[in-house]
Amino acid sequence: MTARTPWPLTVYRLTTAALAPLLGGVLAYRARKGKEDRTRQGERRGIPGRERPPGPLAWLHGASVGETTSLLPVVERLTRQGFTVLVTSGTVTSARLLAARLPGHALHQYVPLDVPAYMERFLDYWRPDLVLIAESEIWPNALVGIRDRGIPALLLNARMSERSFRRWQRLPATASAMLQHFDLCLAQSAADGERLERLGAPRVVVAGNIKYDVPAPPANPATVATLSAIVGERPVWIAASTHPGEDDLVLQAHALLQPTHPDLLTIIVPRHPERGADIAALAGARGLPAGLRSAGTLPERHLAVHVADTIGELGLFFRLAPVAFIGGSLVPHGGQNPIEPAKLGTAIVHGPHVRNFADVYRTLDDAQAAWRVDDAHGLAEAVYTLLSQPSRARAMARAAASTVNALGGAVETTMRAIDPYILHMHLIAR
């Protein structure tokens, strides 16, 4: 760090270094809570869990499921060109999903905690030739280590919300110092790009949102056929990626729908699968028989609620249900990604708290491709209408698919923007 380094960054560097001896206990505690992988905790301290393949390597990082999933088309393009791609993330859920979806020549590691010694160890071992960081994962120690080694760093699918922008404006020198570490920022929107430029990003290109280009989540056709046969003619809907506080609202909606749909099946897919047993207990307390997919239970007729507490199966359940409530939106979490259900022909229902995907939901709402609700009664009304009027649900689903498909193309723009850096990796390979 130089004398020009803003004091908050100096304090951050010193504090994270000083806390390093305590972090082993923190990781152990998180592992007991199911928030860390006990068998791979060394990766969080920069200790490699895999052998580094020879040749040029691109390091792509995303915080969790949404960010890493959005990187998959870029991962695919880079591996097709013969590069090894290292994908890092920070959550157990994302690691399990990537294990199933990463292509050949791509591997996953947990990202080290942003401690100077951990990042130095990680970078010295993996020796990336290009770093692509998704959205807003701006970690000071990582960026210092990357810049000290002369590695090009790009902020991919970058976003800067108005709220985050106002926070960064309180420390303008710090914001500028951080963003100066990026050779290029590829912004999701013109508004994101403008905010990044005002905070000091040296080079910004508006590339669009690559989440529109992510393929629909896969599902085994045989499993889809089996579960479809078990569900049969029952009316079915899904509450996807729910957060604490929402599950009871979903169960309230189910209870409100029972008089008109006595054989209704509600599928709940919690954002964090470890909550599955708690959700089943909530259902039981309401007199709704529930089964856990993690226990091998199938959505048979005697069950009112099927809790899909597994990872990587949303593609399966979106294919079973014509109506999907997208969670994180009836509680002030910020909403989850509606693009995947839109691509799979599902009518979308959401709550008011969607700041994480504000532009996407605004576009879907304007196209009458999604239905906003504010509480359990509103949710029950939307589900009742869409189950009772299949033609309306199909029209919404078609509008949603058309809307998200029309907004695609960001991956092509992104790959053109990073072509010079890919050319440099080709030269290294020679």
CSV table of C-alpha atoms in Angstrom, one decimal:
chain,number,residue,atom,x,y,z
A,1,MET,CA,0.0,0.0,0.0
A,2,THR,CA,1.3,3.4,-0.9
A,3,ALA,CA,1.2,6.7,1.0
A,4,ARG,CA,-1.7,7.7,-1.2
A,5,THR,CA,-3.9,4.8,0.0
A,6,PRO,CA,-7.1,6.2,1.6
A,7,TRP,CA,-7.0,5.6,5.4
A,8,PRO,CA,-10.1,3.3,5.4
A,9,LEU,CA,-8.3,0.9,3.2
A,10,THR,CA,-5.2,1.0,5.4
A,11,VAL,CA,-7.4,0.3,8.4
A,12,TYR,CA,-9.2,-2.5,6.6
A,13,ARG,CA,-5.9,-4.2,5.6
A,14,LEU,CA,-4.4,-4.0,9.1
A,15,THR,CA,-7.7,-5.2,10.7
A,16,THR,CA,-8.1,-8.2,8.5
A,17,ALA,CA,-4.5,-9.2,9.0
A,18,ALA,CA,-4.9,-8.9,12.8
A,19,LEU,CA,-8.1,-10.9,12.9
A,20,ALA,CA,-6.6,-13.9,10.9
A,21,PRO,CA,-5.8,-16.0,14.1
A,22,LEU,CA,-9.4,-15.8,15.1
A,23,LEU,CA,-10.9,-16.9,11.8
A,24,GLY,CA,-10.3,-20.6,12.2
A,25,GLY,CA,-12.8,-20.6,15.1
A,26,VAL,CA,-15.3,-18.5,13.0
A,27,LEU,CA,-15.1,-21.0,10.1
A,28,ALA,CA,-15.6,-23.9,12.5
A,29,TYR,CA,-18.7,-22.3,14.0
A,30,ARG,CA,-20.1,-21.6,10.5
A,31,ALA,CA,-19.4,-25.2,9.6
A,32,ARG,CA,-21.5,-26.4,12.6
A,33,LYS,CA,-24.3,-24.2,11.3
A,34,GLY,CA,-24.0,-25.8,7.8
A,35,LYS,CA,-22.7,-22.6,6.3
A,36,GLU,CA,-19.2,-23.9,5.5
A,37,ASP,CA,-18.1,-27.2,4.0
A,38,ARG,CA,-16.2,-29.0,6.9
A,39,THR,CA,-14.1,-31.0,4.4
A,40,ARG,CA,-12.9,-27.9,2.5
A,41,GLN,CA,-12.4,-25.2,5.1
A,42,GLY,CA,-8.7,-25.0,4.1
A,43,GLU,CA,-9.8,-23.3,0.8
A,44,ARG,CA,-11.3,-20.5,2.8
A,45,ARG,CA,-7.7,-19.8,4.1
A,46,GLY,CA,-6.2,-20.0,0.6
A,47,ILE,CA,-5.0,-23.6,0.9
A,48,PRO,CA,-5.7,-25.3,-2.4
A,49,GLY,CA,-8.0,-28.2,-2.6
A,50,ARG,CA,-7.1,-29.2,-6.1
A,51,GLU,CA,-4.0,-29.4,-8.3
A,52,ARG,CA,-3.5,-26.5,-10.6
A,53,PRO,CA,-3.6,-27.7,-14.2
A,54,PRO,CA,-0.8,-26.5,-16.5
A,55,GLY,CA,-1.2,-23.6,-18.9
A,56,PRO,CA,-3.2,-20.3,-18.8
A,57,LEU,CA,-5.9,-20.0,-16.2
A,58,ALA,CA,-8.8,-17.6,-15.9
A,59,TRP,CA,-10.2,-17.0,-12.4
A,60,LEU,CA,-13.9,-16.2,-12.3
A,61,HIS,CA,-15.6,-15.3,-9.0
A,62,GLY,CA,-19.2,-14.9,-8.0
A,63,ALA,CA,-20.6,-14.5,-4.5
A,64,SER,CA,-23.2,-17.2,-4.5
A,65,VAL,CA,-25.7,-19.1,-6.6
A,66,GLY,CA,-27.1,-16.2,-8.7
A,67,GLU,CA,-23.7,-14.7,-9.5
A,68,THR,CA,-21.9,-18.0,-10.3
A,69,THR,CA,-24.8,-19.2,-12.4
A,70,SER,CA,-24.7,-16.0,-14.5
A,71,LEU,CA,-21.0,-16.8,-15.2
A,72,LEU,CA,-21.7,-20.2,-16.7
A,73,PRO,CA,-22.0,-18.9,-20.4
A,74,VAL,CA,-18.6,-17.1,-20.0
A,75,VAL,CA,-17.1,-20.2,-18.4
A,76,GLU,CA,-18.3,-22.3,-21.3
A,77,ARG,CA,-16.8,-19.9,-23.9
A,78,LEU,CA,-13.5,-19.8,-22.2
A,79,THR,CA,-13.2,-23.6,-21.8
A,80,ARG,CA,-14.1,-24.1,-25.4
A,81,GLN,CA,-11.0,-22.0,-26.3
A,82,GLY,CA,-8.9,-24.4,-24.3
A,83,PHE,CA,-8.4,-22.4,-21.1
A,84,THR,CA,-8.6,-23.8,-17.6
A,85,VAL,CA,-11.3,-21.8,-15.7
A,86,LEU,CA,-11.2,-21.6,-11.9
A,87,VAL,CA,-14.6,-20.6,-10.5
A,88,THR,CA,-14.8,-19.5,-6.9
A,89,SER,CA,-17.8,-18.7,-4.7
A,90,GLY,CA,-18.4,-18.4,-1.0
A,91,THR,CA,-21.5,-20.6,-0.2
A,92,VAL,CA,-22.1,-24.3,0.2
A,93,THR,CA,-25.2,-24.1,-2.0
A,94,SER,CA,-23.3,-22.5,-4.9
A,95,ALA,CA,-20.5,-25.1,-4.6
A,96,ARG,CA,-23.0,-28.0,-4.9
A,97,LEU,CA,-24.7,-26.4,-7.8
A,98,LEU,CA,-21.5,-25.8,-9.7
A,99,ALA,CA,-20.4,-29.4,-9.1
A,100,ALA,CA,-23.2,-30.5,-11.3
A,101,ARG,CA,-23.1,-27.7,-13.9
A,102,LEU,CA,-19.5,-26.8,-14.6
A,103,PRO,CA,-18.2,-27.9,-18.0
A,104,GLY,CA,-14.9,-29.8,-18.5
A,105,HIS,CA,-11.7,-27.9,-17.9
A,106,ALA,CA,-13.5,-25.9,-15.2
A,107,LEU,CA,-13.1,-26.4,-11.5
A,108,HIS,CA,-14.5,-24.9,-8.3
A,109,GLN,CA,-12.8,-23.7,-5.1
A,110,TYR,CA,-14.2,-21.7,-2.2
A,111,VAL,CA,-13.0,-18.2,-2.3
A,112,PRO,CA,-10.5,-17.3,0.5
A,113,LEU,CA,-11.6,-14.9,3.2
A,114,ASP,CA,-10.3,-11.5,2.3
A,115,VAL,CA,-7.2,-11.7,4.6
A,116,PRO,CA,-3.9,-10.6,3.1
A,117,ALA,CA,-2.0,-13.9,3.9
A,118,TYR,CA,-4.9,-16.0,2.6
A,119,MET,CA,-5.2,-14.1,-0.6
A,120,GLU,CA,-1.4,-14.2,-1.1
A,121,ARG,CA,-1.4,-17.9,-0.7
A,122,PHE,CA,-4.3,-18.4,-3.1
A,123,LEU,CA,-2.8,-16.2,-5.8
A,124,ASP,CA,0.7,-17.6,-5.5
A,125,TYR,CA,-0.7,-21.1,-6.0
A,126,TRP,CA,-3.3,-20.6,-8.8
A,127,ARG,CA,-1.3,-17.9,-10.7
A,128,PRO,CA,-4.4,-16.7,-12.7
A,129,ASP,CA,-3.7,-14.9,-16.0
A,130,LEU,CA,-7.0,-13.1,-16.0
A,131,VAL,CA,-9.5,-12.3,-13.3
A,132,LEU,CA,-13.2,-11.8,-13.9
A,133,ILE,CA,-15.3,-10.8,-10.9
A,134,ALA,CA,-19.1,-10.8,-11.0
A,135,GLU,CA,-21.3,-7.9,-10.1
A,136,SER,CA,-20.2,-6.1,-6.9
A,137,GLU,CA,-17.7,-8.4,-5.2
A,138,ILE,CA,-15.1,-5.7,-4.5
A,139,TRP,CA,-12.6,-7.1,-1.9
A,140,PRO,CA,-9.6,-4.8,-1.1
A,141,ASN,CA,-7.0,-7.4,-0.2
A,142,ALA,CA,-7.9,-9.6,-3.3
A,143,LEU,CA,-7.6,-6.5,-5.6
A,144,VAL,CA,-4.3,-5.4,-4.1
A,145,GLY,CA,-2.8,-8.9,-4.6
A,146,ILE,CA,-4.1,-9.0,-8.2
A,147,ARG,CA,-2.8,-5.6,-9.1
A,148,ASP,CA,0.6,-6.3,-7.4
A,149,ARG,CA,1.0,-9.3,-9.7
A,150,GLY,CA,0.0,-7.4,-12.8
A,151,ILE,CA,-3.0,-9.6,-13.5
A,152,PRO,CA,-5.8,-7.9,-15.6
A,153,ALA,CA,-8.9,-7.7,-13.5
A,154,LEU,CA,-12.4,-7.1,-15.0
A,155,LEU,CA,-15.7,-6.4,-13.2
A,156,LEU,CA,-18.2,-8.5,-15.1
A,157,ASN,CA,-22.0,-7.9,-15.1
A,158,ALA,CA,-21.2,-5.0,-12.8
A,159,ARG,CA,-24.0,-3.3,-10.9
A,160,MET,CA,-24.1,-0.3,-8.6
A,161,SER,CA,-27.5,0.3,-7.1
A,162,GLU,CA,-28.5,3.8,-6.1
A,163,ARG,CA,-28.4,2.8,-2.5
A,164,SER,CA,-24.8,1.4,-2.8
A,165,PHE,CA,-23.8,4.5,-4.8
A,166,ARG,CA,-24.9,6.8,-2.0
A,167,ARG,CA,-22.9,4.7,0.5
A,168,TRP,CA,-19.8,4.8,-1.6
A,169,GLN,CA,-20.1,8.6,-2.1
A,170,ARG,CA,-19.4,9.0,1.6
A,171,LEU,CA,-15.9,7.7,0.9
A,172,PRO,CA,-15.1,8.9,-2.6
A,173,ALA,CA,-11.4,8.5,-2.4
A,174,THR,CA,-11.8,4.9,-1.2
A,175,ALA,CA,-14.3,4.1,-3.9
A,176,SER,CA,-12.0,5.5,-6.6
A,177,ALA,CA,-9.0,3.7,-5.2
A,178,MET,CA,-10.9,0.4,-5.3
A,179,LEU,CA,-12.3,0.8,-8.8
A,180,GLN,CA,-8.9,1.9,-10.2
A,181,HIS,CA,-7.8,-1.7,-9.7
A,182,PHE,CA,-10.1,-2.8,-12.5
A,183,ASP,CA,-8.9,-2.6,-16.1
A,184,LEU,CA,-12.5,-2.7,-17.3
A,185,CYS,CA,-16.0,-2.6,-15.8
A,186,LEU,CA,-18.7,-4.2,-17.9
A,187,ALA,CA,-21.9,-2.7,-16.5
A,188,GLN,CA,-25.4,-4.2,-16.6
A,189,SER,CA,-27.1,-1.0,-17.5
A,190,ALA,CA,-26.4,2.6,-18.4
A,191,ALA,CA,-27.4,3.7,-14.9
A,192,ASP,CA,-25.0,1.2,-13.4
A,193,GLY,CA,-22.2,2.4,-15.7
A,194,GLU,CA,-22.8,6.1,-14.9
A,195,ARG,CA,-22.6,5.4,-11.2
A,196,LEU,CA,-19.4,3.4,-11.6
A,197,GLU,CA,-17.8,6.2,-13.7
A,198,ARG,CA,-18.8,8.9,-11.1
A,199,LEU,CA,-17.2,6.8,-8.4
A,200,GLY,CA,-13.9,6.7,-10.4
A,201,ALA,CA,-14.0,3.5,-12.5
A,202,PRO,CA,-11.4,4.3,-15.3
A,203,ARG,CA,-13.1,2.4,-18.1
A,204,VAL,CA,-16.7,1.4,-18.3
A,205,VAL,CA,-18.6,-0.4,-21.1
A,206,VAL,CA,-22.4,-1.0,-20.9
A,207,ALA,CA,-22.7,-4.7,-21.8
A,208,GLY,CA,-26.1,-5.6,-20.5
A,209,ASN,CA,-27.1,-8.3,-18.0
A,210,ILE,CA,-25.6,-11.7,-18.8
A,211,LYS,CA,-28.2,-13.3,-16.5
A,212,TYR,CA,-30.6,-13.1,-19.5
A,213,ASP,CA,-28.3,-15.4,-21.4
A,214,VAL,CA,-28.0,-18.1,-18.8
A,215,PRO,CA,-29.6,-21.3,-20.1
A,216,ALA,CA,-32.6,-22.6,-18.3
A,217,PRO,CA,-31.7,-24.9,-15.4
A,218,PRO,CA,-31.5,-28.5,-16.5
A,219,ALA,CA,-33.6,-31.4,-15.3
A,220,ASN,CA,-33.5,-35.1,-15.9
A,221,PRO,CA,-36.4,-35.9,-18.4
A,222,ALA,CA,-37.0,-39.3,-16.7
A,223,THR,CA,-37.3,-37.6,-13.3
A,224,VAL,CA,-39.7,-35.0,-14.7
A,225,ALA,CA,-41.8,-37.7,-16.2
A,226,THR,CA,-41.9,-39.7,-13.0
A,227,LEU,CA,-42.9,-36.8,-10.8
A,228,SER,CA,-45.5,-35.5,-13.4
A,229,ALA,CA,-47.1,-38.9,-13.3
A,230,ILE,CA,-47.2,-38.8,-9.5
A,231,VAL,CA,-48.8,-35.3,-9.4
A,232,GLY,CA,-51.2,-36.3,-12.1
A,233,GLU,CA,-54.1,-33.9,-12.5
A,234,ARG,CA,-53.7,-32.2,-9.2
A,235,PRO,CA,-53.4,-28.4,-9.3
A,236,VAL,CA,-49.8,-27.6,-8.4
A,237,TRP,CA,-47.7,-24.4,-7.9
A,238,ILE,CA,-44.3,-23.7,-6.6
A,239,ALA,CA,-42.9,-21.2,-4.1
A,240,ALA,CA,-39.2,-20.9,-5.2
A,241,SER,CA,-36.2,-19.7,-3.3
A,242,THR,CA,-38.2,-18.7,-0.2
A,243,HIS,CA,-36.6,-17.0,2.8
A,244,PRO,CA,-37.5,-17.0,6.5
A,245,GLY,CA,-40.8,-15.3,7.1
A,246,GLU,CA,-42.2,-16.2,3.6
A,247,ASP,CA,-42.9,-19.9,4.1
A,248,ASP,CA,-45.7,-19.2,6.6
A,249,LEU,CA,-47.2,-16.7,4.1
A,250,VAL,CA,-47.1,-19.4,1.4
A,251,LEU,CA,-48.8,-21.9,3.8
A,252,GLN,CA,-51.4,-19.3,4.6
A,253,ALA,CA,-52.1,-18.9,0.9
A,254,HIS,CA,-52.4,-22.7,0.6
A,255,ALA,CA,-54.9,-22.8,3.4
A,256,LEU,CA,-56.9,-20.0,1.7
A,257,LEU,CA,-57.0,-22.0,-1.6
A,258,GLN,CA,-58.1,-25.3,0.0
A,259,PRO,CA,-61.8,-24.7,-0.2
A,260,THR,CA,-61.7,-24.3,-4.0
A,261,HIS,CA,-58.7,-26.6,-4.6
A,262,PRO,CA,-58.9,-29.3,-1.9
A,263,ASP,CA,-56.3,-31.5,-3.6
A,264,LEU,CA,-53.8,-28.6,-4.2
A,265,LEU,CA,-50.1,-29.4,-4.1
A,266,THR,CA,-47.8,-26.7,-2.9
A,267,ILE,CA,-44.1,-27.2,-3.6
A,268,ILE,CA,-41.8,-25.1,-1.5
A,269,VAL,CA,-38.1,-24.8,-2.5
A,270,PRO,CA,-36.3,-22.9,0.3
A,271,ARG,CA,-33.3,-20.7,-0.8
A,272,HIS,CA,-31.3,-22.5,1.9
A,273,PRO,CA,-32.1,-26.2,1.9
A,274,GLU,CA,-31.1,-26.7,5.6
A,275,ARG,CA,-34.4,-25.0,6.5
A,276,GLY,CA,-36.4,-27.8,5.0
A,277,ALA,CA,-37.3,-29.5,8.3
A,278,ASP,CA,-38.4,-26.3,9.9
A,279,ILE,CA,-40.8,-25.6,6.9
A,280,ALA,CA,-42.3,-29.1,7.1
A,281,ALA,CA,-42.9,-28.4,10.8
A,282,LEU,CA,-44.6,-25.1,10.0
A,283,ALA,CA,-46.9,-27.0,7.6
A,284,GLY,CA,-47.6,-29.7,10.1
A,285,ALA,CA,-48.6,-27.0,12.7
A,286,ARG,CA,-51.2,-25.8,10.2
A,287,GLY,CA,-52.5,-29.3,9.7
A,288,LEU,CA,-51.0,-29.6,6.2
A,289,PRO,CA,-49.2,-32.9,5.7
A,290,ALA,CA,-45.7,-32.3,4.3
A,291,GLY,CA,-42.8,-34.4,3.0
A,292,LEU,CA,-39.1,-33.6,2.5
A,293,ARG,CA,-37.5,-34.4,-0.8
A,294,SER,CA,-34.2,-34.8,1.0
A,295,ALA,CA,-35.7,-37.8,2.9
A,296,GLY,CA,-36.8,-39.4,-0.4
A,297,THR,CA,-40.4,-38.5,-0.1
A,298,LEU,CA,-42.4,-38.1,-3.3
A,299,PRO,CA,-45.3,-35.6,-3.8
A,300,GLU,CA,-48.0,-38.2,-3.5
A,301,ARG,CA,-51.7,-37.5,-3.1
A,302,HIS,CA,-51.8,-37.7,0.7
A,303,LEU,CA,-49.3,-34.8,1.0
A,304,ALA,CA,-50.4,-31.1,0.7
A,305,VAL,CA,-46.9,-29.7,0.8
A,306,HIS,CA,-43.7,-31.0,-0.8
A,307,VAL,CA,-40.6,-29.4,0.6
A,308,ALA,CA,-37.8,-29.6,-2.1
A,309,ASP,CA,-34.9,-29.1,0.3
A,310,THR,CA,-32.3,-30.1,-2.3
A,311,ILE,CA,-29.8,-28.2,-4.4
A,312,GLY,CA,-29.9,-27.8,-8.2
A,313,GLU,CA,-33.4,-29.1,-8.8
A,314,LEU,CA,-35.3,-25.9,-9.5
A,315,GLY,CA,-35.3,-26.8,-13.2
A,316,LEU,CA,-37.2,-29.9,-12.3
A,317,PHE,CA,-39.9,-28.2,-10.2
A,318,PHE,CA,-40.4,-25.2,-12.6
A,319,ARG,CA,-41.2,-27.9,-15.2
A,320,LEU,CA,-43.8,-29.4,-13.0
A,321,ALA,CA,-45.7,-26.2,-12.0
A,322,PRO,CA,-47.5,-23.8,-14.2
A,323,VAL,CA,-47.3,-21.0,-11.6
A,324,ALA,CA,-44.3,-19.9,-9.6
A,325,PHE,CA,-44.0,-17.5,-6.7
A,326,ILE,CA,-40.4,-16.2,-6.6
A,327,GLY,CA,-39.2,-15.7,-3.1
A,328,GLY,CA,-37.2,-13.1,-1.3
A,329,SER,CA,-39.8,-10.7,-2.3
A,330,LEU,CA,-42.6,-10.8,0.3
A,331,VAL,CA,-39.9,-10.1,2.9
A,332,PRO,CA,-37.4,-7.3,2.6
A,333,HIS,CA,-34.6,-9.4,1.1
A,334,GLY,CA,-34.5,-7.9,-2.4
A,335,GLY,CA,-36.0,-10.7,-4.5
A,336,GLN,CA,-34.6,-13.7,-6.3
A,337,ASN,CA,-34.0,-14.1,-10.0
A,338,PRO,CA,-37.1,-14.6,-12.1
A,339,ILE,CA,-35.3,-15.3,-15.4
A,340,GLU,CA,-35.1,-19.0,-15.0
A,341,PRO,CA,-38.8,-19.6,-14.5
A,342,ALA,CA,-39.5,-17.2,-17.4
A,343,LYS,CA,-37.4,-19.3,-19.7
A,344,LEU,CA,-39.2,-22.5,-18.6
A,345,GLY,CA,-42.7,-21.3,-19.4
A,346,THR,CA,-43.9,-20.6,-15.9
A,347,ALA,CA,-46.3,-17.8,-14.9
A,348,ILE,CA,-44.5,-15.6,-12.3
A,349,VAL,CA,-45.8,-14.1,-9.1
A,350,HIS,CA,-43.7,-11.9,-6.8
A,351,GLY,CA,-43.8,-9.6,-3.9
A,352,PRO,CA,-42.9,-5.9,-3.6
A,353,HIS,CA,-39.3,-6.3,-2.4
A,354,VAL,CA,-37.4,-6.9,-5.6
A,355,ARG,CA,-34.5,-4.3,-5.5
A,356,ASN,CA,-31.9,-7.0,-6.4
A,357,PHE,CA,-33.6,-7.5,-9.8
A,358,ALA,CA,-35.6,-4.2,-10.0
A,359,ASP,CA,-35.1,-3.7,-13.8
A,360,VAL,CA,-36.0,-7.3,-14.6
A,361,TYR,CA,-39.2,-7.2,-12.6
A,362,ARG,CA,-40.1,-3.8,-13.9
A,363,THR,CA,-39.8,-5.0,-17.4
A,364,LEU,CA,-41.8,-8.2,-16.7
A,365,ASP,CA,-44.5,-6.3,-14.9
A,366,ASP,CA,-44.8,-3.7,-17.7
A,367,ALA,CA,-45.2,-6.6,-20.2
A,368,GLN,CA,-47.9,-8.2,-18.1
A,369,ALA,CA,-45.6,-11.1,-17.7
A,370,ALA,CA,-45.6,-11.2,-13.9
A,371,TRP,CA,-48.1,-10.5,-11.1
A,372,ARG,CA,-47.1,-8.5,-8.1
A,373,VAL,CA,-48.7,-9.3,-4.7
A,374,ASP,CA,-48.3,-7.8,-1.3
A,375,ASP,CA,-49.4,-10.5,1.2
A,376,ALA,CA,-50.7,-14.0,1.7
A,377,HIS,CA,-54.2,-13.0,0.5
A,378,GLY,CA,-52.8,-11.4,-2.6
A,379,LEU,CA,-50.7,-14.5,-3.2
A,380,ALA,CA,-53.7,-16.8,-2.9
A,381,GLU,CA,-55.7,-14.6,-5.2
A,382,ALA,CA,-53.0,-14.7,-7.9
A,383,VAL,CA,-52.5,-18.4,-7.6
A,384,TYR,CA,-56.3,-19.1,-7.7
A,385,THR,CA,-56.7,-17.0,-10.8
A,386,LEU,CA,-53.8,-18.5,-12.7
A,387,LEU,CA,-54.7,-22.1,-11.8
A,388,SER,CA,-58.4,-21.5,-12.6
A,389,GLN,CA,-57.6,-19.8,-15.9
A,390,PRO,CA,-54.8,-21.8,-17.6
A,391,SER,CA,-55.0,-19.7,-20.7
A,392,ARG,CA,-54.2,-16.6,-18.7
A,393,ALA,CA,-51.2,-18.4,-17.1
A,394,ARG,CA,-50.0,-19.5,-20.5
A,395,ALA,CA,-50.3,-16.0,-21.9
A,396,MET,CA,-48.2,-14.7,-18.9
A,397,ALA,CA,-45.6,-17.4,-19.4
A,398,ARG,CA,-45.3,-16.7,-23.1
A,399,ALA,CA,-44.9,-12.9,-22.4
A,400,ALA,CA,-42.2,-13.7,-19.8
A,401,ALA,CA,-40.3,-15.9,-22.1
A,402,SER,CA,-40.5,-13.4,-25.0
A,403,THR,CA,-39.4,-10.6,-22.7
A,404,VAL,CA,-36.3,-12.3,-21.3
A,405,ASN,CA,-35.3,-13.7,-24.7
A,406,ALA,CA,-35.5,-10.2,-26.2
A,407,LEU,CA,-33.2,-8.8,-23.5
A,408,GLY,CA,-30.4,-11.4,-24.2
A,409,GLY,CA,-27.2,-10.8,-26.0
A,410,ALA,CA,-25.0,-9.5,-23.1
A,411,VAL,CA,-22.7,-12.5,-23.3
A,412,GLU,CA,-21.8,-11.7,-26.9
A,413,THR,CA,-21.1,-8.0,-26.0
A,414,THR,CA,-19.1,-9.2,-23.0
A,415,MET,CA,-16.9,-11.6,-24.9
A,416,ARG,CA,-16.1,-9.0,-27.5
A,417,ALA,CA,-15.1,-6.6,-24.8
A,418,ILE,CA,-12.7,-9.1,-23.2
A,419,ASP,CA,-11.3,-10.4,-26.5
A,420,PRO,CA,-8.0,-8.5,-26.1
A,421,TYR,CA,-7.4,-10.1,-22.7
A,422,ILE,CA,-8.3,-13.6,-24.2
A,423,LEU,CA,-5.8,-12.9,-27.0
A,424,HIS,CA,-3.2,-12.2,-24.3
A,425,MET,CA,-3.9,-15.6,-22.8
A,426,HIS,CA,-3.5,-17.3,-26.2
A,427,LEU,CA,-0.1,-15.7,-26.5
A,428,ILE,CA,0.8,-17.0,-23.0
A,429,ALA,CA,-0.2,-20.5,-24.1
A,430,ARG,CA,2.3,-20.3,-27.0
